[in-house]
Short mmCIF file of C-alpha atoms in Angstrom, two decimals:
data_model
loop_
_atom_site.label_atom_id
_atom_site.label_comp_id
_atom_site.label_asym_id
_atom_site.label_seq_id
_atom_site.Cartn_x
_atom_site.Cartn_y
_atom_site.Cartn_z
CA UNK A 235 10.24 -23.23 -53.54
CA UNK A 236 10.00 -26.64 -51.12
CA UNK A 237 13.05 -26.71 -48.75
CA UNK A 238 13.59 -30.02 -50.21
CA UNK A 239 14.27 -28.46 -53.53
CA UNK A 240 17.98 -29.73 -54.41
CA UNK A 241 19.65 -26.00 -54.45
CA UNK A 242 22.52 -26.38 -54.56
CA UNK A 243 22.47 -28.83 -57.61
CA UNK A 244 20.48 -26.38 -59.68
CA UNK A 245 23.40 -23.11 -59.21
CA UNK A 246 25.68 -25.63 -60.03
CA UNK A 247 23.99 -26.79 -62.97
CA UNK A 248 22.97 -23.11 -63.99
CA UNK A 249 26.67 -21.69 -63.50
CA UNK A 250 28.22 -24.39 -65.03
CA UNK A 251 26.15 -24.15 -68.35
CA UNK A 252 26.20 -20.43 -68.49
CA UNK A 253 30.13 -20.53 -68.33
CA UNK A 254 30.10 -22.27 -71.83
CA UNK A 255 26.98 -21.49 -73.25
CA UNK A 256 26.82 -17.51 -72.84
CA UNK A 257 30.46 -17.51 -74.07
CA UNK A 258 29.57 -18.38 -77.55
CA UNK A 259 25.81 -18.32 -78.01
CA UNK A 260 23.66 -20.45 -80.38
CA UNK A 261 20.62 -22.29 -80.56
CA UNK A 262 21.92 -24.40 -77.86
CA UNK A 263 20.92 -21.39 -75.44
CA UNK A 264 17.50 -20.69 -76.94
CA UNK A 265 16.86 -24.63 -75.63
CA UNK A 266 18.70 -24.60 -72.55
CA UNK A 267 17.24 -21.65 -71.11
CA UNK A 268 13.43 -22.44 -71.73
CA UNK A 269 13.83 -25.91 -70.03
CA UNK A 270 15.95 -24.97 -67.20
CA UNK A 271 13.57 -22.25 -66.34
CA UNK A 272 10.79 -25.00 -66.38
CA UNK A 273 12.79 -27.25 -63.96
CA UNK A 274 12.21 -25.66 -60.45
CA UNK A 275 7.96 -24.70 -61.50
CA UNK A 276 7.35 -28.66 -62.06
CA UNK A 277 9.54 -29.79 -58.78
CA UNK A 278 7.12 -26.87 -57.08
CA UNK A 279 3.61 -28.21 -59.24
CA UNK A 280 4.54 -31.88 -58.18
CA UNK A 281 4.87 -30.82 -54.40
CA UNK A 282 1.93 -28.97 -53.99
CA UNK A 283 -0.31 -31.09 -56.00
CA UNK A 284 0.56 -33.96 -53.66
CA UNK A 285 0.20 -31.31 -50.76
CA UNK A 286 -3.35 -30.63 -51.73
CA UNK A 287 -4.28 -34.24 -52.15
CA UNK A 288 -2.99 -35.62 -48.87
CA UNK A 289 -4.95 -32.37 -47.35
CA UNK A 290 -7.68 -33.23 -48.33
CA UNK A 291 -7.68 -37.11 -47.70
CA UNK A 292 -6.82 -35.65 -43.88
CA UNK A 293 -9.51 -33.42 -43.69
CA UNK A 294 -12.95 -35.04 -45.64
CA UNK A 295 -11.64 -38.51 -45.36
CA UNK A 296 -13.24 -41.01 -48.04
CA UNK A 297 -16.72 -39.68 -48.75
CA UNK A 298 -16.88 -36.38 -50.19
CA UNK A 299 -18.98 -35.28 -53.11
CA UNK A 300 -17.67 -34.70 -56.96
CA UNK A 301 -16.19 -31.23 -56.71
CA UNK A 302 -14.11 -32.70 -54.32
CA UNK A 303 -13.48 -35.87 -55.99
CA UNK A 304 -12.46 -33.54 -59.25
CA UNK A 305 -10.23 -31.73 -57.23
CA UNK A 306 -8.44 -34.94 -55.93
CA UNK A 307 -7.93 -36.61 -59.60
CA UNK A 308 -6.83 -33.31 -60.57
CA UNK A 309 -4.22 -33.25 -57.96
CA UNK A 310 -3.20 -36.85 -58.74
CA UNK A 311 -3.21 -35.73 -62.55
CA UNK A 312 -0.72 -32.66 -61.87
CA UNK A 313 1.42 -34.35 -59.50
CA UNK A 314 2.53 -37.47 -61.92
CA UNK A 315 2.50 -34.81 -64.59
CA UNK A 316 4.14 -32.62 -62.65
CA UNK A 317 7.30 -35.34 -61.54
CA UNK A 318 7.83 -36.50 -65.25
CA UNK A 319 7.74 -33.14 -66.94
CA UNK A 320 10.40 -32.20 -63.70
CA UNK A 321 12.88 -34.81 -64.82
CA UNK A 322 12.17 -34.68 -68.56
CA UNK A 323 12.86 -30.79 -68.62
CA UNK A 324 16.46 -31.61 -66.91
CA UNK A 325 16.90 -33.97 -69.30
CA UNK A 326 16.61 -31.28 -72.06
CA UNK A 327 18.08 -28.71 -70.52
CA UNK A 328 20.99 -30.84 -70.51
CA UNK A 329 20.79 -32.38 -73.82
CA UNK A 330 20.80 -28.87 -75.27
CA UNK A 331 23.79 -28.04 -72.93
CA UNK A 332 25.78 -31.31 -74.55
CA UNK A 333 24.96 -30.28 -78.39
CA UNK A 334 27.02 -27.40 -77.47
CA UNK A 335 30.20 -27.35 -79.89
CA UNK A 336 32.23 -26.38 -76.64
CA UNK A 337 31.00 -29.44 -74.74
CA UNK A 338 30.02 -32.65 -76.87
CA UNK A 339 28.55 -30.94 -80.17
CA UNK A 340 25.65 -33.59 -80.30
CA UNK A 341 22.93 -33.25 -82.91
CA UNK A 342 19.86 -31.84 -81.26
CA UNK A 343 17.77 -30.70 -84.15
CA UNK A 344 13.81 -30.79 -84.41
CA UNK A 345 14.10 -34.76 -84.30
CA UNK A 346 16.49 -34.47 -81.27
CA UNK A 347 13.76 -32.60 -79.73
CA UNK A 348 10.71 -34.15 -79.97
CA UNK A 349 11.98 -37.35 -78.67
CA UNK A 350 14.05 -35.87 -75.90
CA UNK A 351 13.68 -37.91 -72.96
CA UNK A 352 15.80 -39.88 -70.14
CA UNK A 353 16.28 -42.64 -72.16
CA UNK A 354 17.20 -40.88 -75.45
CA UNK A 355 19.64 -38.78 -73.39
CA UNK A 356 21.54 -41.49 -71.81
CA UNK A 357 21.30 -43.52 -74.75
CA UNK A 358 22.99 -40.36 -77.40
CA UNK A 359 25.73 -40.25 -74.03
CA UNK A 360 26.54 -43.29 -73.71
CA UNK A 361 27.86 -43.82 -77.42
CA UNK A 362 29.91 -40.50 -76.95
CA UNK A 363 30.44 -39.82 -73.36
CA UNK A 364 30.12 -43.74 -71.79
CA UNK A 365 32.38 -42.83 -68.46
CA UNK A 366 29.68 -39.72 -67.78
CA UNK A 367 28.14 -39.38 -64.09
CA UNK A 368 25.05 -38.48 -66.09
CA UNK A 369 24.50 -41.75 -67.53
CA UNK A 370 24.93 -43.49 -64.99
CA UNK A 371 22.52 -40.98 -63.25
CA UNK A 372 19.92 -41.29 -65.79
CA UNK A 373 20.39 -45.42 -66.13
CA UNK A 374 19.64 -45.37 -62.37
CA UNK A 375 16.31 -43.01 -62.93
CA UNK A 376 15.12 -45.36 -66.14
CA UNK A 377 15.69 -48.67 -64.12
CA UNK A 378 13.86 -47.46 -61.30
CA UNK A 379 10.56 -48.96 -59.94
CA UNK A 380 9.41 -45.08 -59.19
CA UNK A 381 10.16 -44.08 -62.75
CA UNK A 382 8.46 -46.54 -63.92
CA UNK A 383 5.44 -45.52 -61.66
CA UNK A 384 5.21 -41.88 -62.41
CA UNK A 385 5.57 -42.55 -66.87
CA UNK A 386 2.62 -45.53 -66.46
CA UNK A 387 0.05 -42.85 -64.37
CA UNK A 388 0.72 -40.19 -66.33
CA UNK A 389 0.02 -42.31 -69.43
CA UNK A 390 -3.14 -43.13 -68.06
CA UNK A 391 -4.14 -40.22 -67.00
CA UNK A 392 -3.37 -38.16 -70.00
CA UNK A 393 -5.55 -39.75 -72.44
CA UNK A 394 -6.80 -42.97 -71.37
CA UNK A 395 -8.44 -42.58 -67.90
CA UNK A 396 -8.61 -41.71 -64.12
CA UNK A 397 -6.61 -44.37 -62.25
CA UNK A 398 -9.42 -46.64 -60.46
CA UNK A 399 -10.38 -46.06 -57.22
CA UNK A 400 -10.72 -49.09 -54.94
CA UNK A 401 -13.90 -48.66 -53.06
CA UNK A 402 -14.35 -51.58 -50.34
CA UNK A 403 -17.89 -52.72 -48.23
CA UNK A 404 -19.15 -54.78 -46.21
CA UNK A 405 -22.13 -56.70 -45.04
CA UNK A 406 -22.81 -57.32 -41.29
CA UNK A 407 -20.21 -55.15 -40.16
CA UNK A 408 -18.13 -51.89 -40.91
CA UNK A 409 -16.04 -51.54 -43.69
CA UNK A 410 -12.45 -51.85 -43.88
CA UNK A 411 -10.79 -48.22 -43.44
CA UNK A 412 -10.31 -46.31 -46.90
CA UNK A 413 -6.78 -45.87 -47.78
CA UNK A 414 -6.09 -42.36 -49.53
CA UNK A 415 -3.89 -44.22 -52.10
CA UNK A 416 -5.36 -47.60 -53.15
CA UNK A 417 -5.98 -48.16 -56.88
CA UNK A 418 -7.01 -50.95 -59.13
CA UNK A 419 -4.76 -52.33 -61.47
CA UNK A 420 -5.81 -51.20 -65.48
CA UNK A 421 -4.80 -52.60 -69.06
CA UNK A 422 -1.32 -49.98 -68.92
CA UNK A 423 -0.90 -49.26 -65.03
CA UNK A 424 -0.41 -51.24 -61.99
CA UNK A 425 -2.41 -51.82 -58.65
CA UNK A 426 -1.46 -48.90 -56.08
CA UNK A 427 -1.56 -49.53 -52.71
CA UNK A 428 0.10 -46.47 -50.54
CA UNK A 429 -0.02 -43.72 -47.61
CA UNK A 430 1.73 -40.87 -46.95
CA UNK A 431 5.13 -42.05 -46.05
CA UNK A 432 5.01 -43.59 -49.39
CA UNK A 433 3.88 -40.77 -51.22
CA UNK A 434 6.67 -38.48 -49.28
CA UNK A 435 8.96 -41.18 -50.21
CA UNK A 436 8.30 -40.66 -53.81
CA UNK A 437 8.73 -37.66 -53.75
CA UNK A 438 12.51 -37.74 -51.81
CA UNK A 439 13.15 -39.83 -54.78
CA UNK A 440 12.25 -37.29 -57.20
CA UNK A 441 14.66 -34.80 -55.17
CA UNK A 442 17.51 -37.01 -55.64
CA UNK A 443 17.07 -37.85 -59.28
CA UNK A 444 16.86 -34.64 -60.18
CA UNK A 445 19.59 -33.79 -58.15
CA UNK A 446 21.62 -36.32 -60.04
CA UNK A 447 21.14 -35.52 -63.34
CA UNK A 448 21.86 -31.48 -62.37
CA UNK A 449 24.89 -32.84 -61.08
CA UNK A 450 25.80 -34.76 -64.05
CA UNK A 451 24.53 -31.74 -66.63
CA UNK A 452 26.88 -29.32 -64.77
CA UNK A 453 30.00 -31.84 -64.58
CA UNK A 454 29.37 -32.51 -68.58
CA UNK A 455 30.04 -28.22 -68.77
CA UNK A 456 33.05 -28.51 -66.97
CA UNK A 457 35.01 -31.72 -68.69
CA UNK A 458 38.53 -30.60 -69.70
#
């Protein structure tokens, strides 16, 4: 795993649920332990996805033929992919964890399931559990600009398209340097202008969010 994986967060989260769940098991378990397996293979996937992309930006610079090109959007693909599915697995981990008769017995049937997300976890909290870490946790994640990010490129890349490369010349003179992370805005995501610090950046950010909401899974195991 990346060093910057947040640990310590995860055996807390993972010790916390098994004390309740493996004491009386249910369905609850079935869904808990497929997500929270999934959890630490995303963080990974987005990591080295971004890895590969920012290695090869360093190494072939701007003009490199389609393989190459294929390889990059694939990258970008996995990584965004990759981030989302990492905080929306936590999210169900946990929302299976709270449907647990020992902890806040909330529905999570088939409907529960298909819409399980960030939002639809803090929002099934915060009418039962208001004064929970994790909503505040996952309020912080949803308001986010990086959140907000990640959900719009994935969205486009899923099933709409690639995200627009900006490709810049000149006349009379050299062109302005190629930036490994400058896209054009489309009809459901937003112009892109970054480097690596910002990339890295996004990525911290991820580390901490999830962080938060293992943090807040694991406390909602261990309320009295």
């Amino acid at each position: 795993m990346p060093t910057e994986f947040p640990v310590k967060e995860y055996e807390g989260f993972m010790s916390a649920a098994k004390g309740v769940l493996l004491q009386v098991k249910n369905n609850a378990w079935k869904e808990f332990g497929g997500a929270s397996n999934l959890i630490a293979w995303r963080f990974r996937g987005t990591y080295e996805y971004m890895n590969h992309y920012l290695k090869s930006w360093k190494e072939l610079g701007a003009n490199v033929g389609f393989e190459e090109l294929y390889r990059r959007e694939r990258s970008l693909f996995g990584m965004f992919s990759s981030a989302v599915s990492c905080l929306e697995s936590a999210s169900y981990a946990s929302y299976a964890l709270a449907s647990h008769p020992e902890v806040l017995g909330v529905p999570f049937g088939e409907t529960e399931q298909r819409k399980c997300n960030p939002r639809q976890l803090r929002n099934t909290l915060a009418s039962c559990s208001p004064g929970s870490p994790l909503v505040t946790g996952l309020s912080e994640i949803i308001d986010s600009q990086e959140w907000r990010l990640l959900i719009d490129f994935r969205n486009r890349m899923n099933h709409r398209s690639n995200i627009p490369r900006v490709i810049s010349g000149a006349m009379g003179s050299e062109p302005p340097p190629a930036k490994a992370l400058q896209f054009s805005a489309t009809s459901s995501s937003p112009a892109w202008e970054a480097d690596e610090s910002h990339l890295m950046s996004l990525f911290c950010w991820l580390t901490r969010s999830l962080g938060q909401v293992l943090i807040g899974g694991g406390l909602l195991a261990s309320r009295p």
